[in-house]
Coordinates of C-alpha atoms and ligand atoms in Angstrom, one line a residue:
M1 CA 0.1 0.3 0.2
H2 CA 1.5 3.6 -0.8
I3 CA 1.0 5.9 1.8
L4 CA 1.7 9.6 1.7
V5 CA 3.8 10.6 4.8
I6 CA 4.0 14.4 5.8
N7 CA 6.0 16.0 8.8
C8 CA 5.5 19.5 9.0
G9 CA 8.1 20.5 11.5
S10 CA 8.1 24.2 12.8
S11 CA 10.0 25.9 9.6
S12 CA 10.1 22.8 7.1
I13 CA 7.7 19.9 5.5
K14 CA 9.4 16.8 4.9
A15 CA 7.2 14.6 2.8
A16 CA 7.7 11.2 1.0
V17 CA 5.4 8.3 -0.5
V18 CA 6.3 5.2 0.9
Q19 CA 5.5 1.7 0.3
S20 CA 3.8 0.6 3.5
Q21 CA 5.6 -2.9 3.5
S22 CA 8.9 -2.8 2.3
G23 CA 9.5 0.9 3.5
E24 CA 10.5 1.7 -0.3
V25 CA 10.3 5.4 -1.0
A26 CA 8.8 6.3 -4.4
A27 CA 9.2 9.9 -4.0
T28 CA 10.4 12.6 -1.6
L29 CA 9.6 16.0 -1.0
D30 CA 11.8 18.6 1.0
V31 CA 10.4 22.2 1.7
E32 CA 13.0 24.7 3.9
R33 CA 13.1 27.9 5.3
L34 CA 9.3 28.3 6.1
A35 CA 9.4 31.5 8.3
P36 CA 6.3 33.9 7.9
N37 CA 8.2 37.3 7.8
D38 CA 11.6 36.1 7.2
A39 CA 13.3 38.0 4.2
A40 CA 14.7 34.7 2.3
E41 CA 12.3 32.8 0.1
A42 CA 11.4 29.1 1.0
L43 CA 12.9 26.5 -1.0
M44 CA 11.6 23.1 -2.3
S45 CA 13.0 19.9 -3.8
I46 CA 11.4 17.0 -5.1
N47 CA 13.2 13.7 -5.0
G48 CA 16.6 15.2 -4.3
A49 CA 16.4 17.5 -7.4
E50 CA 18.4 21.2 -6.9
P51 CA 16.1 23.5 -5.1
S52 CA 13.5 25.8 -6.3
S53 CA 11.7 28.2 -4.8
V54 CA 7.9 28.3 -3.3
P55 CA 5.8 31.1 -3.3
A56 CA 4.4 30.9 0.2
D57 CA 6.2 31.4 3.8
E58 CA 3.7 29.0 5.5
H59 CA 3.1 25.4 5.7
A60 CA -0.5 25.7 4.0
G61 CA 0.5 27.6 1.1
A62 CA 3.7 25.9 0.7
L63 CA 1.8 22.3 0.6
E64 CA -0.8 23.6 -2.0
F65 CA 2.1 24.4 -4.4
A66 CA 4.1 21.6 -3.9
L67 CA 1.8 18.4 -3.2
P68 CA 0.9 18.7 -6.9
K69 CA 3.8 18.5 -8.1
L70 CA 5.3 15.6 -5.8
I71 CA 2.0 13.3 -6.9
D72 CA 2.9 14.5 -10.6
A73 CA 6.3 13.3 -10.1
L74 CA 5.0 9.2 -9.2
D75 CA 5.5 6.9 -11.3
D76 CA 2.2 5.2 -13.0
G77 CA 1.1 2.4 -11.2
V78 CA 2.0 4.5 -8.1
E79 CA -1.5 4.7 -6.4
L80 CA -1.8 6.5 -3.0
Q81 CA -4.1 4.9 -0.6
G82 CA -3.7 7.0 2.4
V83 CA -2.0 10.2 4.0
G84 CA -0.2 10.0 7.5
H85 CA 0.2 13.2 9.1
R86 CA 3.2 12.9 12.1
V87 CA 1.7 14.7 15.0
V88 CA 4.1 15.7 17.6
H89 CA 1.7 15.8 20.8
G90 CA -1.2 13.4 21.3
G91 CA -1.4 14.7 24.8
R92 CA -3.7 12.3 27.0
R93 CA -5.9 12.0 24.2
F94 CA -4.7 9.8 21.8
D95 CA -2.9 6.3 22.6
R96 CA -2.7 5.3 19.2
P97 CA -3.3 6.6 14.9
V98 CA -6.4 7.7 14.6
F99 CA -8.4 8.6 11.4
I100 CA -8.7 12.3 10.9
N101 CA -11.9 14.1 11.6
D102 CA -13.5 17.4 12.5
E103 CA -12.9 16.5 16.4
V104 CA -9.6 15.0 16.2
E105 CA -8.8 18.2 14.5
Q106 CA -10.2 20.5 17.2
T107 CA -8.2 18.1 20.0
I108 CA -4.7 18.8 18.1
E109 CA -5.7 22.2 18.1
E110 CA -6.5 22.0 22.0
L111 CA -3.1 20.3 22.4
I112 CA -1.2 23.7 21.0
P113 CA -0.2 24.8 24.4
L114 CA 1.5 21.6 24.9
A115 CA 3.6 21.9 21.7
P116 CA 3.2 25.4 20.6
L117 CA 5.9 25.1 17.8
H118 CA 4.7 22.0 16.4
N119 CA 1.0 21.0 16.5
P120 CA -0.2 24.3 14.9
A121 CA 2.5 23.1 11.6
N122 CA 1.1 19.3 11.9
L123 CA -2.5 21.0 11.7
A124 CA -2.1 23.3 9.0
G125 CA -0.4 20.6 7.1
I126 CA -3.8 17.9 7.7
R127 CA -5.9 20.9 6.8
A128 CA -4.0 21.4 3.2
A129 CA -3.5 18.0 2.4
K130 CA -7.1 17.3 3.1
S131 CA -8.4 20.0 0.8
L132 CA -6.2 18.8 -1.8
L133 CA -6.6 15.0 -1.3
G134 CA -9.8 14.5 0.3
D135 CA -10.8 11.1 -0.9
I136 CA -8.4 9.2 0.6
P137 CA -7.8 8.3 4.7
H138 CA -6.1 10.6 6.6
V139 CA -4.4 9.5 9.7
A140 CA -2.6 11.2 12.8
V141 CA 0.0 9.4 14.3
F142 CA 1.4 10.9 17.5
D143 CA 4.6 11.0 18.7
T144 CA 3.7 10.6 22.0
A145 CA 1.4 7.6 21.6
F146 CA 3.6 5.1 22.3
H147 CA 4.2 6.0 25.5
R148 CA 0.7 6.2 26.9
T149 CA 1.7 2.7 28.3
L150 CA 3.9 4.6 30.8
P151 CA 2.3 3.3 34.0
N152 CA 1.1 6.2 36.4
R153 CA 4.5 6.4 38.7
A154 CA 6.3 6.7 35.8
K155 CA 4.4 9.8 34.3
A156 CA 3.9 11.5 37.7
Y157 CA 6.3 14.5 38.6
A158 CA 6.3 14.4 42.3
I159 CA 4.2 17.5 42.9
P160 CA 0.5 18.1 44.2
P161 CA -1.7 16.5 41.7
E162 CA -4.5 19.2 41.9
V163 CA -1.7 20.9 40.3
A164 CA -0.6 18.5 37.4
E165 CA -4.1 18.0 36.8
E166 CA -4.7 22.2 36.5
H167 CA -1.5 22.6 34.2
Q168 CA -1.2 19.4 32.4
I169 CA 2.2 18.6 33.7
E170 CA 2.9 14.7 33.4
R171 CA 5.9 12.8 31.7
F172 CA 4.4 12.4 27.9
G173 CA 7.3 11.0 26.5
F174 CA 8.3 11.8 22.3
H175 CA 10.4 10.1 19.4
G176 CA 7.1 7.1 20.0
V177 CA 7.3 6.2 16.2
S178 CA 11.0 5.7 16.3
H179 CA 11.2 3.9 19.5
Q180 CA 8.4 1.2 18.4
Y181 CA 10.2 0.9 15.0
V182 CA 13.2 0.0 16.1
A183 CA 12.0 -2.2 18.5
G184 CA 10.2 -4.4 16.1
K185 CA 13.3 -4.2 13.7
A186 CA 15.1 -5.8 16.5
A187 CA 12.3 -8.5 17.4
E188 CA 12.5 -9.3 13.4
Y189 CA 16.2 -9.9 14.2
F190 CA 15.7 -11.9 16.8
R191 CA 13.2 -13.9 15.3
A192 CA 11.3 -13.4 18.4
D193 CA 7.8 -11.6 19.4
V194 CA 8.5 -8.1 20.8
R195 CA 6.0 -9.0 23.5
D196 CA 9.1 -11.4 24.8
L197 CA 11.4 -8.9 25.0
R198 CA 12.6 -6.2 27.7
L199 CA 14.5 -4.1 25.3
I200 CA 16.3 -0.2 26.1
T201 CA 15.9 2.0 22.6
C202 CA 18.4 4.7 22.8
H203 CA 17.3 7.4 19.9
L204 CA 20.3 9.2 19.5
G205 CA 20.2 12.1 17.0
N206 CA 19.8 15.7 17.2
G207 CA 17.1 15.2 19.8
C208 CA 17.9 12.2 22.0
S209 CA 15.5 9.6 24.4
L210 CA 15.5 6.7 25.8
A211 CA 12.9 4.0 26.4
A212 CA 12.2 0.9 28.0
V213 CA 10.1 -1.3 25.8
E214 CA 9.1 -4.1 28.4
Y215 CA 7.4 -7.0 26.5
G216 CA 6.7 -4.7 23.5
R217 CA 5.2 -1.5 25.9
S218 CA 6.8 1.5 26.5
I219 CA 7.1 1.8 30.4
E220 CA 9.7 4.4 30.9
T221 CA 11.2 7.2 28.5
S222 CA 13.7 10.0 29.5
M223 CA 11.6 13.1 27.6
G224 CA 8.7 14.2 29.7
M225 CA 6.6 16.8 29.6
T226 CA 8.3 18.4 26.8
P227 CA 11.2 17.2 25.1
L228 CA 13.7 18.6 27.2
E229 CA 13.9 16.7 29.9
G230 CA 16.3 13.5 30.2
L231 CA 19.7 13.3 27.8
V232 CA 22.2 15.6 26.4
M233 CA 21.3 16.6 23.2
G234 CA 22.4 18.6 20.6
T235 CA 21.3 21.9 21.4
R236 CA 19.2 21.4 24.8
S237 CA 20.5 20.5 28.3
G238 CA 18.4 17.4 29.0
D239 CA 18.1 16.9 32.8
I240 CA 19.1 19.9 35.0
D241 CA 18.3 21.1 38.6
P242 CA 15.0 23.3 38.3
G243 CA 16.4 24.9 41.3
A244 CA 19.1 26.2 39.0
I245 CA 16.3 28.0 37.2
I246 CA 14.6 29.5 39.9
N247 CA 17.8 31.1 40.6
L248 CA 18.4 32.4 37.2
L249 CA 15.2 33.8 37.2
R250 CA 15.1 35.2 41.0
Q251 CA 18.6 36.5 41.2
E252 CA 19.7 37.0 38.2
G253 CA 16.7 38.7 36.5
W254 CA 16.4 36.4 33.5
D255 CA 12.9 35.5 31.9
A256 CA 11.3 32.7 30.6
D257 CA 12.5 33.5 26.9
R258 CA 16.0 33.9 28.1
V259 CA 15.9 30.8 29.8
D260 CA 13.8 28.8 27.1
D261 CA 17.2 30.3 24.9
L262 CA 19.8 28.9 27.2
L263 CA 18.0 25.3 27.8
N264 CA 16.5 24.6 24.3
R265 CA 19.0 26.1 21.9
E266 CA 22.1 27.3 23.5
S267 CA 23.3 23.9 25.6
G268 CA 23.7 20.2 25.4
L269 CA 26.6 19.3 22.6
A270 CA 26.7 22.7 21.3
G271 CA 26.8 24.2 24.6
L272 CA 29.3 22.2 26.2
S273 CA 31.4 21.9 23.4
G274 CA 31.3 25.5 21.8
V275 CA 31.9 24.2 18.6
G276 CA 28.2 23.3 17.3
N277 CA 26.0 20.5 17.5
D278 CA 27.3 18.1 15.1
M279 CA 29.1 15.0 16.9
R280 CA 31.4 14.5 13.9
D281 CA 32.9 17.6 14.5
I282 CA 33.2 17.2 18.0
E283 CA 34.9 13.7 18.0
Q284 CA 37.3 15.1 15.6
R285 CA 38.2 18.2 17.9
A286 CA 38.4 16.2 20.8
S287 CA 40.7 13.8 19.2
E288 CA 42.9 16.9 18.4
G289 CA 42.8 17.4 22.3
D290 CA 40.3 20.2 22.6
E291 CA 39.3 20.0 26.3
R292 CA 35.6 21.3 25.7
C293 CA 34.5 19.1 23.4
R294 CA 36.4 15.8 25.8
M295 CA 33.8 16.8 28.4
A296 CA 30.9 17.1 26.1
I297 CA 31.6 13.4 24.8
Q298 CA 32.1 12.1 28.3
V299 CA 28.9 14.1 29.4
F300 CA 26.8 12.8 26.8
A301 CA 28.1 9.2 27.4
H302 CA 27.6 9.4 30.9
R303 CA 24.2 10.7 30.6
V304 CA 23.3 7.9 28.3
R305 CA 24.7 4.8 30.6
K306 CA 23.0 6.2 33.7
Y307 CA 19.6 5.9 31.8
I308 CA 21.0 2.3 30.4
G309 CA 21.1 1.0 34.2
A310 CA 18.2 2.9 35.3
Y311 CA 16.0 1.2 32.9
A312 CA 17.3 -2.0 33.5
A313 CA 16.5 -1.6 37.0
V314 CA 13.0 -1.0 36.5
M315 CA 12.5 -3.6 33.9
G316 CA 14.2 -6.2 36.3
G317 CA 16.4 -6.9 33.4
V318 CA 17.6 -6.2 29.5
D319 CA 17.7 -8.7 26.5
A320 CA 19.0 -5.8 23.9
V321 CA 20.3 -2.2 24.0
I322 CA 19.6 -0.7 20.7
F323 CA 21.0 2.3 19.1
T324 CA 19.5 4.0 16.7
G325 CA 19.4 8.0 15.3
G326 CA 22.0 9.8 13.8
I327 CA 24.6 9.3 16.3
G328 CA 23.5 6.1 17.6
Q329 CA 23.7 4.5 14.1
N330 CA 27.2 6.4 12.8
S331 CA 29.2 7.0 15.8
A332 CA 31.0 3.8 16.8
L333 CA 32.8 5.7 19.4
M334 CA 29.9 6.8 21.0
R335 CA 28.5 3.1 21.1
H336 CA 31.9 2.1 22.7
R337 CA 31.7 4.7 25.0
I338 CA 28.2 4.0 26.3
S339 CA 28.3 0.3 26.1
Q340 CA 31.7 -0.5 27.8
R341 CA 31.3 -1.9 31.3
L342 CA 27.6 -3.2 30.7
E343 CA 29.0 -7.0 31.6
F344 CA 27.1 -6.4 34.8
L345 CA 23.8 -6.6 32.6
G346 CA 25.2 -9.5 30.4
A347 CA 26.3 -7.4 27.5
R348 CA 29.9 -7.9 26.1
L349 CA 30.9 -5.5 23.6
D350 CA 32.9 -6.9 20.6
E351 CA 35.0 -3.7 19.9
D352 CA 35.8 -5.4 15.8
K353 CA 31.9 -5.8 15.1
N354 CA 31.3 -2.1 16.7
R355 CA 33.7 -0.6 14.2
A356 CA 32.3 -2.5 11.0
V357 CA 28.7 -1.6 12.3
S358 CA 27.1 -0.2 8.6
V359 CA 22.9 0.1 8.7
G360 CA 20.6 1.2 6.5
R361 CA 17.4 0.2 4.7
Q362 CA 18.8 -2.8 2.9
N363 CA 20.5 -3.8 6.1
P364 CA 18.8 -2.4 9.3
V365 CA 20.0 -3.9 12.0
A366 CA 23.9 -5.3 13.2
S367 CA 24.5 -6.7 16.1
F368 CA 28.1 -5.3 17.9
S369 CA 27.8 -7.9 21.2
A370 CA 30.2 -10.5 21.7
E371 CA 28.8 -14.4 21.3
P372 CA 27.4 -15.0 23.6
S373 CA 26.1 -12.5 25.1
R374 CA 22.8 -12.7 27.5
C375 CA 22.4 -9.0 26.8
H376 CA 22.7 -8.1 23.0
L377 CA 24.0 -5.1 22.0
L378 CA 22.3 -3.7 18.6
A379 CA 22.5 -0.7 16.1
V380 CA 19.2 -0.2 14.1
A381 CA 18.4 2.3 11.8
T382 CA 15.3 3.7 12.2
D383 CA 12.8 4.9 9.5
E384 CA 10.2 6.9 11.2
Q385 CA 8.4 7.3 7.6
H386 CA 8.1 3.4 6.9
G387 CA 6.8 3.1 10.4
I388 CA 4.2 5.8 10.3
A389 CA 3.2 4.8 6.6
S390 CA 2.9 0.9 8.2
Q391 CA 1.0 2.1 11.2
V392 CA -1.2 4.2 8.6
S393 CA -1.7 1.0 6.2
S394 CA -2.7 -1.4 9.3
L395 CA -5.4 0.9 10.7
I396 CA -7.1 1.1 6.9
M397 CA -6.8 -3.1 6.9
K398 CA -8.3 -3.2 9.9
R399 CA -11.3 -0.7 8.7
H400 CA -11.6 -3.2 5.9
C401 CA -11.4 -6.3 7.7
P402 CA -15.1 -6.9 9.3
T403 CA -15.2 -8.9 12.6
D404 CA -18.2 -10.5 14.9
T405 CA -18.0 -7.1 17.1
E406 CA -21.7 -7.9 18.1
R407 CA -21.3 -11.4 20.1
T408 CA -20.8 -11.0 23.7
I409 CA -18.4 -12.5 25.9
P410 CA -19.4 -13.9 29.6
I411 CA -17.2 -12.2 32.6
A412 CA -16.2 -13.7 35.6
I413 CA -14.3 -12.5 38.4
S414 CA -11.5 -14.0 39.9
A415 CA -10.4 -12.8 43.6
R416 CA -7.0 -13.6 44.8
H417 CA -5.8 -17.2 44.7
V418 CA -2.8 -19.3 44.2
H419 CA -1.2 -21.8 42.0
L420 CA 0.7 -24.5 43.4
T421 CA 3.5 -26.9 42.4
Q422 CA 3.4 -30.6 43.9
E423 CA 6.4 -29.7 45.7
T424 CA 4.9 -26.7 47.4
V425 CA 1.6 -28.2 48.5
E426 CA 3.6 -30.8 49.9
Q427 CA 5.1 -28.0 52.0
L428 CA 2.2 -26.4 53.1
F429 CA -0.2 -29.5 53.7
G430 CA 2.5 -32.4 54.5
E431 CA 4.1 -34.7 52.6
G432 CA 1.8 -36.5 50.1
H433 CA -1.0 -34.5 50.2
E434 CA -3.0 -34.0 47.0
L435 CA -5.6 -31.0 46.8
T436 CA -9.2 -31.9 47.1
P437 CA -11.3 -30.3 44.5
Y438 CA -13.9 -28.3 46.2
K439 CA -15.9 -26.9 42.7
P440 CA -15.4 -26.6 39.2
L441 CA -14.0 -23.7 37.1
S442 CA -15.2 -22.6 34.2
Q443 CA -12.1 -23.6 32.2
P444 CA -12.3 -27.2 31.5
G445 CA -10.1 -29.3 33.8
Q446 CA -9.6 -26.4 36.5
F447 CA -11.0 -26.7 40.2
A448 CA -11.3 -24.5 43.0
S449 CA -10.0 -26.9 45.7
E450 CA -10.4 -27.1 49.7
E451 CA -7.4 -26.0 50.7
M452 CA -6.6 -22.4 51.1
V453 CA -3.0 -20.4 52.3
T454 CA -2.6 -17.4 54.1
L455 CA -0.2 -14.7 52.2
V456 CA 2.4 -13.5 54.2
G457 CA 3.4 -9.9 53.5
P458 CA 6.2 -7.1 54.7
K459 CA 3.0 -5.2 55.8
A460 CA 0.2 -7.6 56.7
E461 CA -1.0 -11.0 56.1
I462 CA -4.4 -12.2 53.9
E463 CA -5.9 -15.6 55.4
R464 CA -8.1 -17.8 53.8
V465 CA -6.8 -17.6 50.1
R466 CA -8.2 -20.4 47.8
V467 CA -5.6 -22.7 45.8
L468 CA -7.0 -23.6 42.3
G469 CA -6.0 -26.9 40.8
P470 CA -4.3 -29.0 39.6
T471 CA -0.9 -28.3 40.4
R472 CA 1.5 -27.0 38.2
S473 CA 4.8 -26.6 37.0
N474 CA 5.4 -22.9 38.7
N475 CA 4.0 -21.3 41.9
Q476 CA 1.8 -18.3 40.5
V477 CA 0.1 -16.1 43.3
E478 CA -2.6 -13.9 41.6
I479 CA -3.6 -10.7 43.5
A480 CA -5.6 -7.6 42.9
R481 CA -4.1 -3.6 43.3
T482 CA -5.7 -3.2 46.6
D483 CA -4.1 -6.6 48.3
E484 CA -0.8 -5.2 47.0
F485 CA -1.0 -2.2 49.3
K486 CA -2.4 -4.3 52.3
L487 CA 0.5 -6.7 52.1
G488 CA 3.3 -4.1 51.0
I489 CA 4.6 -5.7 48.0
D490 CA 5.0 -4.3 44.7
A491 CA 3.3 -7.0 41.9
P492 CA 4.0 -6.3 38.4
V493 CA 1.0 -6.9 36.1
R494 CA 1.5 -10.4 34.2
G495 CA 0.0 -12.9 31.8
S496 CA -0.8 -16.1 33.5
G497 CA 2.4 -18.4 33.6
D498 CA 4.7 -15.3 33.0
V499 CA 6.4 -15.3 36.6
E500 CA 10.0 -14.4 35.7
N501 CA 11.2 -11.4 37.5
T502 CA 8.5 -11.4 39.4
P503 CA 8.5 -11.0 43.8
G504 CA 8.3 -13.5 45.7
I505 CA 6.6 -14.0 48.8
T506 CA 6.0 -16.4 51.9
L507 CA 2.9 -18.7 52.4
R508 CA 1.7 -20.3 55.1
G509 CA -0.4 -23.7 55.3
P510 CA -1.3 -25.7 58.3
E511 CA 1.6 -27.9 57.6
G512 CA 4.2 -25.4 57.1
E513 CA 5.5 -22.4 55.1
A514 CA 6.8 -22.1 51.7
S515 CA 8.7 -18.6 50.8
L516 CA 8.4 -18.2 47.1
E517 CA 11.2 -16.9 44.9
K518 CA 9.5 -15.3 42.6
G519 CA 5.5 -15.8 41.4
L520 CA 3.2 -13.0 42.9
I521 CA 1.4 -11.1 40.2
C522 CA -1.5 -9.0 39.4
A523 CA -3.1 -10.8 36.6
L524 CA -3.5 -9.2 33.3
R525 CA -7.0 -8.9 32.2
H526 CA -7.7 -11.4 30.1
I527 CA -10.3 -13.1 27.7
H528 CA -10.3 -17.4 27.4
M529 CA -11.4 -18.3 23.8
T530 CA -10.9 -21.4 21.2
P531 CA -9.6 -20.8 17.9
E532 CA -12.8 -20.7 16.6
D533 CA -13.9 -17.9 18.6
A534 CA -10.5 -16.0 17.7
K535 CA -11.4 -16.0 13.9
A536 CA -14.9 -15.1 14.3
F537 CA -13.8 -12.0 16.7
G538 CA -10.8 -11.6 14.5
V539 CA -8.1 -11.6 16.9
N540 CA -5.0 -13.6 17.5
D541 CA -3.4 -15.2 20.6
G542 CA -1.5 -12.5 22.3
D543 CA -3.3 -9.6 20.8
F544 CA -4.6 -6.7 23.1
V545 CA -7.8 -5.5 22.7
E546 CA -10.3 -3.0 24.1
V547 CA -13.8 -4.7 25.7
A548 CA -16.7 -2.6 26.7
V549 CA -18.3 -4.2 29.5
R550 CA -22.1 -3.9 30.0
G551 CA -24.3 -5.3 32.4
G552 CA -22.8 -3.9 35.6
E553 CA -24.4 -0.7 37.4
R554 CA -21.3 1.3 35.8
D555 CA -20.8 0.5 31.7
L556 CA -16.8 0.5 31.4
T557 CA -14.2 -0.1 28.7
F558 CA -11.3 -1.7 29.6
G559 CA -8.0 -1.2 27.7
D560 CA -5.2 -3.8 27.2
V561 CA -6.9 -7.1 27.6
L562 CA -5.1 -10.1 26.5
I563 CA -6.7 -12.6 24.5
R564 CA -5.5 -16.3 25.1
V565 CA -6.5 -18.8 22.5
S566 CA -6.2 -23.0 23.2
P567 CA -8.7 -25.5 21.9
N568 CA -9.0 -26.3 25.8
Y569 CA -10.7 -22.9 26.8
K570 CA -14.2 -21.7 26.6
L571 CA -15.3 -18.1 26.0
E572 CA -14.9 -16.4 28.8
M573 CA -13.3 -12.7 30.0
H574 CA -11.7 -12.7 33.4
L575 CA -11.2 -9.7 35.8
D576 CA -10.0 -9.3 39.3
T577 CA -12.1 -8.0 42.1
D578 CA -10.9 -4.2 41.9
E579 CA -11.9 -4.4 38.1
G580 CA -15.2 -6.0 38.3
N581 CA -15.8 -3.7 41.6
A582 CA -15.1 -0.9 39.1
A583 CA -17.6 -1.7 36.7
H584 CA -20.4 -3.0 39.7
L585 CA -19.8 -6.5 38.4
G586 CA -20.6 -7.9 42.2
R587 CA -18.1 -9.9 44.3
S588 CA -16.8 -13.3 43.9
A589 CA -16.3 -15.9 46.9
E590 CA -13.1 -16.5 48.1
G591 CA -10.9 -17.9 45.9
V592 CA -13.3 -19.2 43.2
L593 CA -14.0 -18.0 39.8
V594 CA -17.6 -16.3 39.9
S595 CA -19.7 -15.8 36.9
T596 CA -21.6 -12.3 36.8
E597 CA -24.3 -10.8 34.8
G598 CA -22.2 -9.0 32.9
E599 CA -21.4 -9.1 29.4
A600 CA -18.4 -8.0 27.3
A601 CA -17.9 -6.9 23.8
I602 CA -14.9 -6.7 21.8
Q603 CA -14.0 -3.1 20.1
R604 CA -11.8 -3.2 17.8
R605 CA -8.7 -0.9 18.4
R606 CA -10.6 2.2 17.9
T607 CA -11.6 5.3 19.5
R608 CA -14.5 7.8 19.7
F609 CA -12.6 9.7 17.1
D610 CA -13.0 7.0 14.1
S611 CA -16.7 7.0 13.8
A612 CA -17.0 10.3 12.2
A613 CA -14.5 9.6 9.4
E614 CA -16.4 6.1 8.7
Ligands
LIG701 P1 19.5 12.7 13.9 O1 18.6 13.7 14.4 O2 18.8 11.3 13.7 O3 19.4 13.0 12.1 O4 21.1 12.8 13.8 C1 21.5 13.6 13.8 C2 23.2 13.9 14.3 O5 23.8 12.8 14.3 C3 24.3 14.9 13.7 O6 23.7 16.2 14.3 C4 25.7 14.5 14.1 O7 25.8 15.0 15.2 C5 25.2 13.0 14.1 N1 25.8 12.0 13.7 C6 25.6 11.8 12.0 N2 26.9 11.0 11.5 C7 27.8 10.8 12.4 C8 28.7 10.3 12.7 N3 29.3 9.4 11.4 N4 29.3 10.1 13.8 C9 29.1 10.7 15.0 N5 27.9 11.4 14.5 C10 27.3 11.4 13.9

């Protein structure tokens, strides 16, 4: 599918017609020097040809002039099927690409205070392109969307929530298209599912950010409410003590514009080195003995290493550290400085491979870790245009793939419960003890047993927690969020069976105690279904869907519901007690899955914004 990808920057436009599967580029358009009231005229270039002048000094006029020329330059047979618009800030409202309708445009406009330089340009591009290409779908792809999965603890700044709420002060993160794209490329390289990997993606270009991509979802990223937080960048400072700013404002008489210039335009590599923001020049001068350039390199690398260590701790381990962006892809020296002494993570640098790295569209991934390494080091060529084109084409394809969205799914609520190995059963209930079935559960072969245990946490104990049978190969304790606070343990949200890297807990039974090293989770809400059901709903094992729950006193839509498919399953959605209570679905008896009156309906991954575009 050929997609026109448009990226309107504050004073430039980059557009390309991209084949969404291969990433091949059929034509490009570059417009520069768009600055109203600037004497210099804007210039455009199609397919890299000699620049010619544009009779407009703003985005809409320039696109009206240049887009028809780009389309004329396409080979016969290349037919545009959609337009993807890169939008910098989607605020809290957009966590995925959406078809653009009036409401979406209005929301992007409302978000201008969060991205005053970029969202107006993005919006002008959308409006101009829609008036020229009104008969094909237009999709907005947001730089912030990939990071909407950050848990609240990572999104929040430690300020009073009323202030955060009133002024929308929270961590949004940026470069989402690139982080998502290179994580996907790394998964392809490993022939693995990205949902099985813990990755640290380092986008090091003129703007720089890191993301912790845990099992396919961004859970931490270094940019915050604005793209100023985090790493040292070309001209941006990244992290700085806010107290220093207060001093400049209060004692030195600086105003906001002066601080803005300092932190966004005069700092980073340019500020530290004094020779500009290009890492190639800085590396050259550092090798010739320039102290400021040496310092710039050291501060840059140190900051990235510091964040890699932090993100490894946040995820409890890493399968690969990925380097991308102009510096990450091209600078063997910076990759070397950043990834030396990461052996404690299991990442062993291979110097020869690092020097030989050469990545691009034809060969997007190169490993430079020594074999074997528990944690791989990869350079990956990012391609945000391709990333946008493929997100747009999958949204368009989903629209053309009707699924059985009317059929409802019964809901059961699962209270806290425990799955045990036979060895743990014997530790708790005595040698040779076998679980005694008390009630069959809805999933074939599963039962609630007579046996109950006490969960012993650092803060409190929870008694009479039902053991489910039959025994399993791993112990697993499933609790709800409220239990977590009661016990005083932080349990990660995980799919059943996924207990690697989870905290342990002590269990007490009538005949003894068992201290589990791992296995405490908050279960990911999920739907069991057979392969036939999956086909009818148009979903696959491991997919995440949204589910609208009806039948409680309060209708509710749950995001991030995991689909689990097996011929042995019966169609049913499982929620924990907190989630059931939130939807007023009634309480379940201790440790037993209880069916409720509720019904769930899978919604295709779409938002209310899509409907008007249909
Ligand atoms: P990006 O914003 O991803 O296009 O990255 C641009 C930055 O990458 C430039 O400012 C350079 O500092 C850096 N860069 C590009 N090529 C090299 C190279 N061969 N060695 C070091 N840095 C490079």
